[in-house]
PDB file of C-alpha atoms in Angstrom:
ATOM      1  CA  UNK H  23      -7.330 125.668  72.502  1.00  0.00           C
ATOM      2  CA  UNK H  24      -3.318 126.821  73.605  1.00  0.00           C
ATOM      3  CA  UNK H  25      -0.564 124.682  71.557  1.00  0.00           C
ATOM      4  CA  UNK H  26       2.212 125.723  73.064  1.00  0.00           C
ATOM      5  CA  UNK H  27       0.160 124.847  76.995  1.00  0.00           C
ATOM      6  CA  UNK H  28      -0.703 121.538  75.864  1.00  0.00           C
ATOM      7  CA  UNK H  29       3.112 120.484  74.783  1.00  0.00           C
ATOM      8  CA  UNK H  30       5.157 122.349  77.277  1.00  0.00           C
ATOM      9  CA  UNK H  31       6.385 119.392  79.729  1.00  0.00           C
ATOM     10  CA  UNK H  32       5.260 116.473  77.373  1.00  0.00           C
ATOM     11  CA  UNK H  33       7.356 112.424  77.683  1.00  0.00           C
ATOM     12  CA  UNK H  34       6.605 110.590  74.178  1.00  0.00           C
ATOM     13  CA  UNK H  35       7.558 107.465  75.783  1.00  0.00           C
ATOM     14  CA  UNK H  36       7.293 105.609  72.515  1.00  0.00           C
ATOM     15  CA  UNK H  37       8.819 106.906  69.276  1.00  0.00           C
ATOM     16  CA  UNK H  38      10.458 105.625  66.111  1.00  0.00           C
ATOM     17  CA  UNK H  39      13.666 107.411  65.564  1.00  0.00           C
ATOM     18  CA  UNK H  40      16.351 106.485  63.718  1.00  0.00           C
ATOM     19  CA  UNK H  41      18.720 105.019  62.720  1.00  0.00           C
ATOM     20  CA  UNK H  42      17.849 102.176  62.424  1.00  0.00           C
ATOM     21  CA  UNK H  43      17.115  99.131  60.319  1.00  0.00           C
ATOM     22  CA  UNK H  44      14.109 100.117  58.906  1.00  0.00           C
ATOM     23  CA  UNK H  45      13.816 104.077  57.170  1.00  0.00           C
ATOM     24  CA  UNK H  46      12.663 106.692  59.510  1.00  0.00           C
ATOM     25  CA  UNK H  47      10.519 109.794  58.913  1.00  0.00           C
ATOM     26  CA  UNK H  48      12.848 111.839  61.404  1.00  0.00           C
ATOM     27  CA  UNK H  49      15.700 110.864  63.719  1.00  0.00           C
ATOM     28  CA  UNK H  50      16.985 110.953  67.101  1.00  0.00           C
ATOM     29  CA  UNK H  51      18.209 114.774  66.896  1.00  0.00           C
ATOM     30  CA  UNK H  52      15.714 115.941  64.226  1.00  0.00           C
ATOM     31  CA  UNK H  53      13.292 114.412  67.044  1.00  0.00           C
ATOM     32  CA  UNK H  54      15.192 116.433  69.901  1.00  0.00           C
ATOM     33  CA  UNK H  55      14.766 119.083  67.470  1.00  0.00           C
ATOM     34  CA  UNK H  56      11.091 119.208  67.319  1.00  0.00           C
ATOM     35  CA  UNK H  57      10.861 118.809  71.226  1.00  0.00           C
ATOM     36  CA  UNK H  58      12.672 121.592  72.205  1.00  0.00           C
ATOM     37  CA  UNK H  59      10.527 123.740  69.333  1.00  0.00           C
ATOM     38  CA  UNK H  60       7.641 122.538  71.404  1.00  0.00           C
ATOM     39  CA  UNK H  61       9.061 122.355  74.779  1.00  0.00           C
ATOM     40  CA  UNK H  62       8.464 118.897  75.473  1.00  0.00           C
ATOM     41  CA  UNK H  63      10.447 117.284  79.017  1.00  0.00           C
ATOM     42  CA  UNK H  64      11.255 114.498  77.280  1.00  0.00           C
ATOM     43  CA  UNK H  65      11.181 111.841  74.672  1.00  0.00           C
ATOM     44  CA  UNK H  66      11.961 107.904  74.467  1.00  0.00           C
ATOM     45  CA  UNK H  67      13.924 106.278  71.018  1.00  0.00           C
ATOM     46  CA  UNK H  68      11.938 102.390  70.443  1.00  0.00           C
ATOM     47  CA  UNK H  69      14.047 100.153  68.463  1.00  0.00           C
ATOM     48  CA  UNK H  70      12.840  96.869  67.855  1.00  0.00           C
ATOM     49  CA  UNK H  71      16.281  95.275  66.605  1.00  0.00           C
ATOM     50  CA  UNK H  72      18.962  97.444  68.639  1.00  0.00           C
ATOM     51  CA  UNK H  73      19.344  99.402  71.615  1.00  0.00           C
ATOM     52  CA  UNK H  74      18.885 103.010  71.005  1.00  0.00           C
ATOM     53  CA  UNK H  75      21.235 104.033  74.270  1.00  0.00           C
ATOM     54  CA  UNK H  76      24.696 105.232  72.751  1.00  0.00           C
ATOM     55  CA  UNK H  77      22.604 106.863  70.298  1.00  0.00           C
ATOM     56  CA  UNK H  78      20.444 108.353  72.899  1.00  0.00           C
ATOM     57  CA  UNK H  79      23.097 109.763  74.709  1.00  0.00           C
ATOM     58  CA  UNK H  80      25.287 111.166  72.276  1.00  0.00           C
ATOM     59  CA  UNK H  81      22.372 113.605  71.178  1.00  0.00           C
ATOM     60  CA  UNK H  82      21.218 114.872  74.306  1.00  0.00           C
ATOM     61  CA  UNK H  83      24.474 115.726  75.038  1.00  0.00           C
ATOM     62  CA  UNK H  84      26.389 117.306  71.996  1.00  0.00           C
ATOM     63  CA  UNK H  85      22.784 118.752  69.916  1.00  0.00           C
ATOM     64  CA  UNK H  86      20.592 119.422  72.657  1.00  0.00           C
ATOM     65  CA  UNK H  87      20.367 122.371  74.774  1.00  0.00           C
ATOM     66  CA  UNK H  88      19.445 121.037  78.496  1.00  0.00           C
ATOM     67  CA  UNK H  89      15.575 121.308  78.055  1.00  0.00           C
ATOM     68  CA  UNK H  90      14.996 117.779  76.541  1.00  0.00           C
ATOM     69  CA  UNK H  91      16.418 114.476  77.561  1.00  0.00           C
ATOM     70  CA  UNK H  92      16.366 111.636  75.474  1.00  0.00           C
ATOM     71  CA  UNK H  93      15.597 108.523  76.615  1.00  0.00           C
ATOM     72  CA  UNK H  94      17.210 104.989  75.221  1.00  0.00           C
ATOM     73  CA  UNK H  95      15.450 101.536  75.793  1.00  0.00           C
ATOM     74  CA  UNK H  96      15.895  98.059  75.108  1.00  0.00           C
ATOM     75  CA  UNK H  97      13.705  94.803  73.226  1.00  0.00           C
ATOM     76  CA  UNK H  98      14.407  91.790  73.638  1.00  0.00           C
ATOM     77  CA  UNK H  99      14.003  90.190  70.862  1.00  0.00           C
ATOM     78  CA  UNK H 100      16.396  87.868  68.712  1.00  0.00           C
ATOM     79  CA  UNK H 101      17.976  90.460  67.701  1.00  0.00           C
ATOM     80  CA  UNK H 102      20.129  90.846  71.195  1.00  0.00           C
ATOM     81  CA  UNK H 103      19.130  87.182  72.627  1.00  0.00           C
ATOM     82  CA  UNK H 104      15.706  86.940  73.765  1.00  0.00           C
ATOM     83  CA  UNK H 105      15.753  87.195  77.436  1.00  0.00           C
ATOM     84  CA  UNK H 106      19.399  87.903  77.823  1.00  0.00           C
ATOM     85  CA  UNK H 107      20.120  89.371  81.522  1.00  0.00           C
ATOM     86  CA  UNK H 108      23.725  90.027  80.472  1.00  0.00           C
ATOM     87  CA  UNK H 109      21.942  92.357  77.738  1.00  0.00           C
ATOM     88  CA  UNK H 110      19.217  93.825  80.374  1.00  0.00           C
ATOM     89  CA  UNK H 111      22.648  94.326  82.956  1.00  0.00           C
ATOM     90  CA  UNK H 112      24.503  96.351  79.815  1.00  0.00           C
ATOM     91  CA  UNK H 113      20.780  98.388  79.185  1.00  0.00           C
ATOM     92  CA  UNK H 114      20.913  99.607  82.545  1.00  0.00           C
ATOM     93  CA  UNK H 115      24.431 100.108  83.517  1.00  0.00           C
ATOM     94  CA  UNK H 116      23.773 102.444  79.975  1.00  0.00           C
ATOM     95  CA  UNK H 117      20.331 104.095  81.377  1.00  0.00           C
ATOM     96  CA  UNK H 118      17.815 102.953  79.445  1.00  0.00           C
ATOM     97  CA  UNK H 119      14.590 103.689  81.125  1.00  0.00           C
ATOM     98  CA  UNK H 120      12.554 100.635  79.081  1.00  0.00           C
ATOM     99  CA  UNK H 121      12.708  97.497  78.759  1.00  0.00           C
ATOM    100  CA  UNK H 122      10.648  95.545  76.218  1.00  0.00           C
ATOM    101  CA  UNK H 123       9.485  91.849  76.552  1.00  0.00           C
ATOM    102  CA  UNK H 124       9.051  90.468  72.890  1.00  0.00           C
ATOM    103  CA  UNK H 125       7.622  92.515  69.719  1.00  0.00           C
ATOM    104  CA  UNK H 126       8.445  91.748  66.542  1.00  0.00           C
ATOM    105  CA  UNK H 127      10.402  87.980  67.913  1.00  0.00           C
ATOM    106  CA  UNK H 128       6.666  87.635  68.991  1.00  0.00           C
ATOM    107  CA  UNK H 129       4.277  84.886  67.445  1.00  0.00           C
ATOM    108  CA  UNK H 130       1.237  86.856  68.316  1.00  0.00           C
ATOM    109  CA  UNK H 131       3.457  89.833  65.906  1.00  0.00           C
ATOM    110  CA  UNK H 132       4.342  88.047  63.332  1.00  0.00           C
ATOM    111  CA  UNK H 133       0.476  86.240  63.159  1.00  0.00           C
ATOM    112  CA  UNK H 134      -0.433  89.552  62.487  1.00  0.00           C
ATOM    113  CA  UNK H 135       1.739  90.444  60.262  1.00  0.00           C
ATOM    114  CA  UNK H 136       1.632  87.125  57.179  1.00  0.00           C
ATOM    115  CA  UNK H 137       1.951  90.044  54.546  1.00  0.00           C
ATOM    116  CA  UNK H 138       5.712  91.897  56.357  1.00  0.00           C
ATOM    117  CA  UNK H 139       6.539  94.162  58.544  1.00  0.00           C
ATOM    118  CA  UNK H 140       7.405  97.165  57.055  1.00  0.00           C
ATOM    119  CA  UNK H 141       9.013  98.271  60.232  1.00  0.00           C
ATOM    120  CA  UNK H 142      12.309  95.558  59.960  1.00  0.00           C
ATOM    121  CA  UNK H 143      13.438  97.477  56.996  1.00  0.00           C
ATOM    122  CA  UNK H 144      16.830  95.664  56.578  1.00  0.00           C
ATOM    123  CA  UNK H 145      16.560  92.587  57.735  1.00  0.00           C
ATOM    124  CA  UNK H 146      16.756  89.317  55.953  1.00  0.00           C
ATOM    125  CA  UNK H 147      16.691  86.519  58.384  1.00  0.00           C
ATOM    126  CA  UNK H 148      13.621  84.888  59.542  1.00  0.00           C
ATOM    127  CA  UNK H 149      11.829  85.213  62.457  1.00  0.00           C
ATOM    128  CA  UNK H 150      11.699  82.245  64.943  1.00  0.00           C
ATOM    129  CA  UNK H 151       8.014  83.079  66.736  1.00  0.00           C
ATOM    130  CA  UNK H 152       8.854  83.455  70.831  1.00  0.00           C
ATOM    131  CA  UNK H 153       5.902  82.272  73.532  1.00  0.00           C
ATOM    132  CA  UNK H 154       7.214  83.032  76.656  1.00  0.00           C
ATOM    133  CA  UNK H 155       4.569  81.535  78.486  1.00  0.00           C
ATOM    134  CA  UNK H 156       4.379  77.598  78.674  1.00  0.00           C
ATOM    135  CA  UNK H 157       1.096  75.433  78.980  1.00  0.00           C
ATOM    136  CA  UNK H 158      -0.075  75.998  82.124  1.00  0.00           C
ATOM    137  CA  UNK H 159      -0.207  79.368  81.641  1.00  0.00           C
ATOM    138  CA  UNK H 160       3.282  80.690  83.879  1.00  0.00           C
ATOM    139  CA  UNK H 161       6.410  82.554  82.431  1.00  0.00           C
ATOM    140  CA  UNK H 162       9.176  80.782  81.235  1.00  0.00           C
ATOM    141  CA  UNK H 163      11.850  80.663  84.157  1.00  0.00           C
ATOM    142  CA  UNK H 164      14.484  83.165  81.935  1.00  0.00           C
ATOM    143  CA  UNK H 165      11.530  85.929  81.566  1.00  0.00           C
ATOM    144  CA  UNK H 166      11.034  85.503  84.779  1.00  0.00           C
ATOM    145  CA  UNK H 167      14.366  85.713  85.758  1.00  0.00           C
ATOM    146  CA  UNK H 168      14.666  89.378  83.376  1.00  0.00           C
ATOM    147  CA  UNK H 169      11.668  90.160  85.228  1.00  0.00           C
ATOM    148  CA  UNK H 170      13.250  89.772  89.055  1.00  0.00           C
ATOM    149  CA  UNK H 171      16.115  91.919  87.638  1.00  0.00           C
ATOM    150  CA  UNK H 172      13.844  94.836  86.345  1.00  0.00           C
ATOM    151  CA  UNK H 173      12.026  95.086  89.833  1.00  0.00           C
ATOM    152  CA  UNK H 174      15.571  94.750  91.186  1.00  0.00           C
ATOM    153  CA  UNK H 175      17.159  97.972  89.737  1.00  0.00           C
ATOM    154  CA  UNK H 176      13.168  98.975  89.497  1.00  0.00           C
ATOM    155  CA  UNK H 177      13.537  99.762  85.735  1.00  0.00           C
ATOM    156  CA  UNK H 178      10.417 100.375  83.563  1.00  0.00           C
ATOM    157  CA  UNK H 179       8.708  97.072  81.813  1.00  0.00           C
ATOM    158  CA  UNK H 180       6.971  97.811  78.055  1.00  0.00           C
ATOM    159  CA  UNK H 181       4.885  94.321  77.912  1.00  0.00           C
ATOM    160  CA  UNK H 182       5.537  94.433  74.237  1.00  0.00           C
ATOM    161  CA  UNK H 183       3.732  92.548  71.393  1.00  0.00           C
ATOM    162  CA  UNK H 184       2.343  89.232  72.368  1.00  0.00           C
ATOM    163  CA  UNK H 185      -1.029  87.900  72.890  1.00  0.00           C
ATOM    164  CA  UNK H 186      -3.336  89.169  75.921  1.00  0.00           C
ATOM    165  CA  UNK H 187      -3.269  85.931  77.054  1.00  0.00           C
ATOM    166  CA  UNK H 188       1.377  86.734  77.564  1.00  0.00           C
ATOM    167  CA  UNK H 189       0.042  90.008  78.627  1.00  0.00           C
ATOM    168  CA  UNK H 190      -2.060  89.144  81.511  1.00  0.00           C
ATOM    169  CA  UNK H 191       0.664  86.407  82.199  1.00  0.00           C
ATOM    170  CA  UNK H 192       3.400  88.985  82.612  1.00  0.00           C
ATOM    171  CA  UNK H 193       1.704  91.673  84.290  1.00  0.00           C
ATOM    172  CA  UNK H 194       0.431  89.232  86.567  1.00  0.00           C
ATOM    173  CA  UNK H 195       3.466  88.316  87.153  1.00  0.00           C
ATOM    174  CA  UNK H 196       6.045  91.441  87.370  1.00  0.00           C
ATOM    175  CA  UNK H 197       2.997  92.921  90.333  1.00  0.00           C
ATOM    176  CA  UNK H 198       3.810  90.009  92.198  1.00  0.00           C
ATOM    177  CA  UNK H 199       7.467  90.266  91.650  1.00  0.00           C
ATOM    178  CA  UNK H 200       8.246  93.952  91.949  1.00  0.00           C
ATOM    179  CA  UNK H 201       8.444  96.471  89.242  1.00  0.00           C
ATOM    180  CA  UNK H 202       6.664  98.907  90.131  1.00  0.00           C
ATOM    181  CA  UNK H 203       6.069 100.620  86.465  1.00  0.00           C
ATOM    182  CA  UNK H 204       4.429  98.557  83.505  1.00  0.00           C
ATOM    183  CA  UNK H 205       3.156  99.952  80.499  1.00  0.00           C
ATOM    184  CA  UNK H 206       0.604  97.714  78.223  1.00  0.00           C
ATOM    185  CA  UNK H 207       1.894  98.383  75.091  1.00  0.00           C
ATOM    186  CA  UNK H 208      -1.340  98.836  72.889  1.00  0.00           C
ATOM    187  CA  UNK H 209      -3.854  96.448  73.893  1.00  0.00           C
ATOM    188  CA  UNK H 210      -6.328  97.915  71.582  1.00  0.00           C
ATOM    189  CA  UNK H 211      -4.261  96.661  68.713  1.00  0.00           C
ATOM    190  CA  UNK H 212      -2.986  92.814  67.028  1.00  0.00           C
ATOM    191  CA  UNK H 213      -2.776  92.086  70.877  1.00  0.00           C
ATOM    192  CA  UNK H 214      -6.616  91.312  71.675  1.00  0.00           C
ATOM    193  CA  UNK H 215      -7.507  92.914  75.095  1.00  0.00           C
ATOM    194  CA  UNK H 216     -11.164  92.997  76.456  1.00  0.00           C
ATOM    195  CA  UNK H 217     -11.885  96.176  78.086  1.00  0.00           C
ATOM    196  CA  UNK H 218     -12.340  94.102  81.819  1.00  0.00           C
ATOM    197  CA  UNK H 219      -8.448  92.635  80.870  1.00  0.00           C
ATOM    198  CA  UNK H 220      -7.749  96.809  80.417  1.00  0.00           C
ATOM    199  CA  UNK H 221      -8.714  97.154  83.976  1.00  0.00           C
ATOM    200  CA  UNK H 222      -7.645  93.784  85.558  1.00  0.00           C
ATOM    201  CA  UNK H 223      -3.841  95.007  84.415  1.00  0.00           C
ATOM    202  CA  UNK H 224      -4.972  99.322  85.794  1.00  0.00           C
ATOM    203  CA  UNK H 225      -6.324  97.790  89.272  1.00  0.00           C
ATOM    204  CA  UNK H 226      -2.868  96.283  89.331  1.00  0.00           C
ATOM    205  CA  UNK H 227      -0.797  99.285  88.826  1.00  0.00           C
ATOM    206  CA  UNK H 228       0.105  99.315  84.893  1.00  0.00           C
ATOM    207  CA  UNK H 229      -1.113 102.155  82.661  1.00  0.00           C
ATOM    208  CA  UNK H 230      -2.598 101.713  79.579  1.00  0.00           C
ATOM    209  CA  UNK H 231      -1.398 102.934  76.287  1.00  0.00           C
ATOM    210  CA  UNK H 232      -3.589 104.699  74.016  1.00  0.00           C
ATOM    211  CA  UNK H 233      -0.761 104.990  70.901  1.00  0.00           C
ATOM    212  CA  UNK H 234      -1.777 107.873  68.057  1.00  0.00           C
ATOM    213  CA  UNK H 235      -0.100 105.514  65.646  1.00  0.00           C
ATOM    214  CA  UNK H 236      -2.277 103.480  65.361  1.00  0.00           C
ATOM    215  CA  UNK H 237      -5.714 105.299  65.000  1.00  0.00           C
ATOM    216  CA  UNK H 238      -7.099 106.373  61.321  1.00  0.00           C
ATOM    217  CA  UNK H 239      -7.828 109.658  62.365  1.00  0.00           C
ATOM    218  CA  UNK H 240      -4.243 109.806  64.552  1.00  0.00           C
ATOM    219  CA  UNK H 241      -1.829 108.488  61.324  1.00  0.00           C
ATOM    220  CA  UNK H 242      -1.389 108.541  57.792  1.00  0.00           C
ATOM    221  CA  UNK H 243      -0.657 104.886  58.640  1.00  0.00           C
ATOM    222  CA  UNK H 244      -3.471 104.041  61.473  1.00  0.00           C
ATOM    223  CA  UNK H 245      -6.080 101.254  61.303  1.00  0.00           C
ATOM    224  CA  UNK H 246      -7.971 101.743  64.255  1.00  0.00           C
ATOM    225  CA  UNK H 247     -11.847 104.050  63.642  1.00  0.00           C
ATOM    226  CA  UNK H 248     -12.015 106.477  65.996  1.00  0.00           C
ATOM    227  CA  UNK H 249     -14.326 104.655  67.742  1.00  0.00           C
ATOM    228  CA  UNK H 250     -12.282 103.017  69.351  1.00  0.00           C
ATOM    229  CA  UNK H 251     -11.025 105.751  70.786  1.00  0.00           C
ATOM    230  CA  UNK H 252     -14.336 106.086  72.282  1.00  0.00           C
ATOM    231  CA  UNK H 253     -14.894 103.130  73.533  1.00  0.00           C
ATOM    232  CA  UNK H 254     -11.029 103.006  75.594  1.00  0.00           C
ATOM    233  CA  UNK H 255     -11.721 106.469  77.004  1.00  0.00           C
ATOM    234  CA  UNK H 256     -14.889 105.226  78.223  1.00  0.00           C
ATOM    235  CA  UNK H 257     -13.952 101.897  79.202  1.00  0.00           C
ATOM    236  CA  UNK H 258     -10.406 102.253  80.774  1.00  0.00           C
ATOM    237  CA  UNK H 259      -9.812 104.567  83.725  1.00  0.00           C
ATOM    238  CA  UNK H 260      -7.845 107.849  82.268  1.00  0.00           C
ATOM    239  CA  UNK H 261      -5.789 108.435  85.412  1.00  0.00           C
ATOM    240  CA  UNK H 262      -3.883 105.209  84.583  1.00  0.00           C
ATOM    241  CA  UNK H 263      -3.358 106.092  80.464  1.00  0.00           C
ATOM    242  CA  UNK H 264      -0.993 106.663  78.692  1.00  0.00           C
ATOM    243  CA  UNK H 265      -0.630 108.690  75.828  1.00  0.00           C
ATOM    244  CA  UNK H 266       2.051 108.635  73.281  1.00  0.00           C
ATOM    245  CA  UNK H 267       2.871 108.409  69.193  1.00  0.00           C
ATOM    246  CA  UNK H 268       4.224 105.397  68.647  1.00  0.00           C
ATOM    247  CA  UNK H 269       5.126 107.705  65.856  1.00  0.00           C
ATOM    248  CA  UNK H 270       8.420 108.363  63.358  1.00  0.00           C
ATOM    249  CA  UNK H 271       7.647 105.457  60.774  1.00  0.00           C
ATOM    250  CA  UNK H 272       9.187 107.157  56.888  1.00  0.00           C
ATOM    251  CA  UNK H 273       5.948 109.022  55.266  1.00  0.00           C
ATOM    252  CA  UNK H 274       4.395 109.293  58.460  1.00  0.00           C
ATOM    253  CA  UNK H 275       4.773 112.808  59.250  1.00  0.00           C
ATOM    254  CA  UNK H 276       5.794 114.134  63.034  1.00  0.00           C
ATOM    255  CA  UNK H 277       5.262 112.670  66.150  1.00  0.00           C
ATOM    256  CA  UNK H 278       4.611 115.964  67.950  1.00  0.00           C
ATOM    257  CA  UNK H 279       2.282 117.535  65.235  1.00  0.00           C
ATOM    258  CA  UNK H 280       0.592 113.820  65.729  1.00  0.00           C
ATOM    259  CA  UNK H 281       0.165 114.149  69.077  1.00  0.00           C
ATOM    260  CA  UNK H 282      -1.457 117.916  68.973  1.00  0.00           C
ATOM    261  CA  UNK H 283      -3.623 116.556  66.100  1.00  0.00           C
ATOM    262  CA  UNK H 284      -4.847 113.216  68.149  1.00  0.00           C
ATOM    263  CA  UNK H 285      -4.834 116.023  71.777  1.00  0.00           C
ATOM    264  CA  UNK H 286      -7.202 118.574  69.729  1.00  0.00           C
ATOM    265  CA  UNK H 287      -8.750 115.325  68.873  1.00  0.00           C
ATOM    266  CA  UNK H 288      -9.923 114.013  72.550  1.00  0.00           C
ATOM    267  CA  UNK H 289     -10.371 116.904  73.882  1.00  0.00           C
ATOM    268  CA  UNK H 290     -12.760 118.444  71.277  1.00  0.00           C
ATOM    269  CA  UNK H 291     -14.811 115.514  70.177  1.00  0.00           C
ATOM    270  CA  UNK H 292     -15.130 112.626  73.104  1.00  0.00           C
ATOM    271  CA  UNK H 293     -14.601 116.117  76.358  1.00  0.00           C
ATOM    272  CA  UNK H 294     -10.647 115.311  77.460  1.00  0.00           C
ATOM    273  CA  UNK H 295     -10.204 117.858  79.318  1.00  0.00           C
ATOM    274  CA  UNK H 296      -6.535 119.769  79.276  1.00  0.00           C
ATOM    275  CA  UNK H 297      -6.116 118.185  82.804  1.00  0.00           C
ATOM    276  CA  UNK H 298      -6.321 114.858  81.791  1.00  0.00           C
ATOM    277  CA  UNK H 299      -4.636 115.096  78.252  1.00  0.00           C
ATOM    278  CA  UNK H 300      -1.831 116.506  81.310  1.00  0.00           C
ATOM    279  CA  UNK H 301      -1.910 113.494  83.243  1.00  0.00           C
ATOM    280  CA  UNK H 302      -1.991 111.115  80.727  1.00  0.00           C
ATOM    281  CA  UNK H 303       1.092 112.805  78.444  1.00  0.00           C
ATOM    282  CA  UNK H 304       2.786 114.168  81.180  1.00  0.00           C
ATOM    283  CA  UNK H 305       2.178 112.758  84.400  1.00  0.00           C
ATOM    284  CA  UNK H 306       2.058 109.207  84.232  1.00  0.00           C
ATOM    285  CA  UNK H 307       4.845 109.308  82.084  1.00  0.00           C
ATOM    286  CA  UNK H 308       7.278 111.280  84.078  1.00  0.00           C
ATOM    287  CA  UNK H 309       6.569 108.543  86.796  1.00  0.00           C
ATOM    288  CA  UNK H 310       7.754 105.946  84.182  1.00  0.00           C
ATOM    289  CA  UNK H 311      10.636 107.343  83.469  1.00  0.00           C
ATOM    290  CA  UNK H 312      11.415 108.129  87.175  1.00  0.00           C
ATOM    291  CA  UNK H 313      10.915 111.803  86.899  1.00  0.00           C
ATOM    292  CA  UNK H 314       8.360 111.895  89.370  1.00  0.00           C
TER     293      UNK H 314
END
């Protein structure tokens, strides 16, 4: 299959490029060079602890050739004050393309990383576990206010690392409030979602993330067997999926090469078509980034 054709126009909406508190395989400038060489349309830098917009804008303006857009984002963890509406407002003003609900501050994430989280890098203050759904299954008022702001500004929501119950309440509330662009982050990894839940979220208008990093045949660090990929491709509508790398971890190789290898795996072993790849890695991410 033609590598250039597969990668041309890709928008990778989940790249852990540095600088960061954790050691990364590459920084945003190096990722930009790889993306330009591959013919990407864009990529989004995700950092769990710090807003990425400033670096992304500077890298694109001063180092880019104009062919690739570099998008910034914000994760609502303790490092930025959790559901801090002022931080979200500032992020919007700086051009953030995605706001993530709690990731590393989520109780579900902390419970899944009892031995420590490599992505925490130099962080030394322990995270206080966050659960943003009350005993009745309702989102906390401060979380709802953030969603209302995001709906007003038409910002994309990344659901983060909460439990399946939290994500279910989040997606349903966001859809009801009017958030149009929702990406359910790796529901097959640490979230504990069922395939029925994934289908329900897709029916509500959300996109379901399929990330290269978590699969053993996708990256050097991935723990999941390829059988999970096969199940997802069978159980979740392919036109509601977003394929991204979730790569950038030290020692895990190039996000661009990881994407290409995973595309080949999906096509050669599981019969995914080039047209379906284009929907997952180009069309749907473009919608999330406001480019379509």
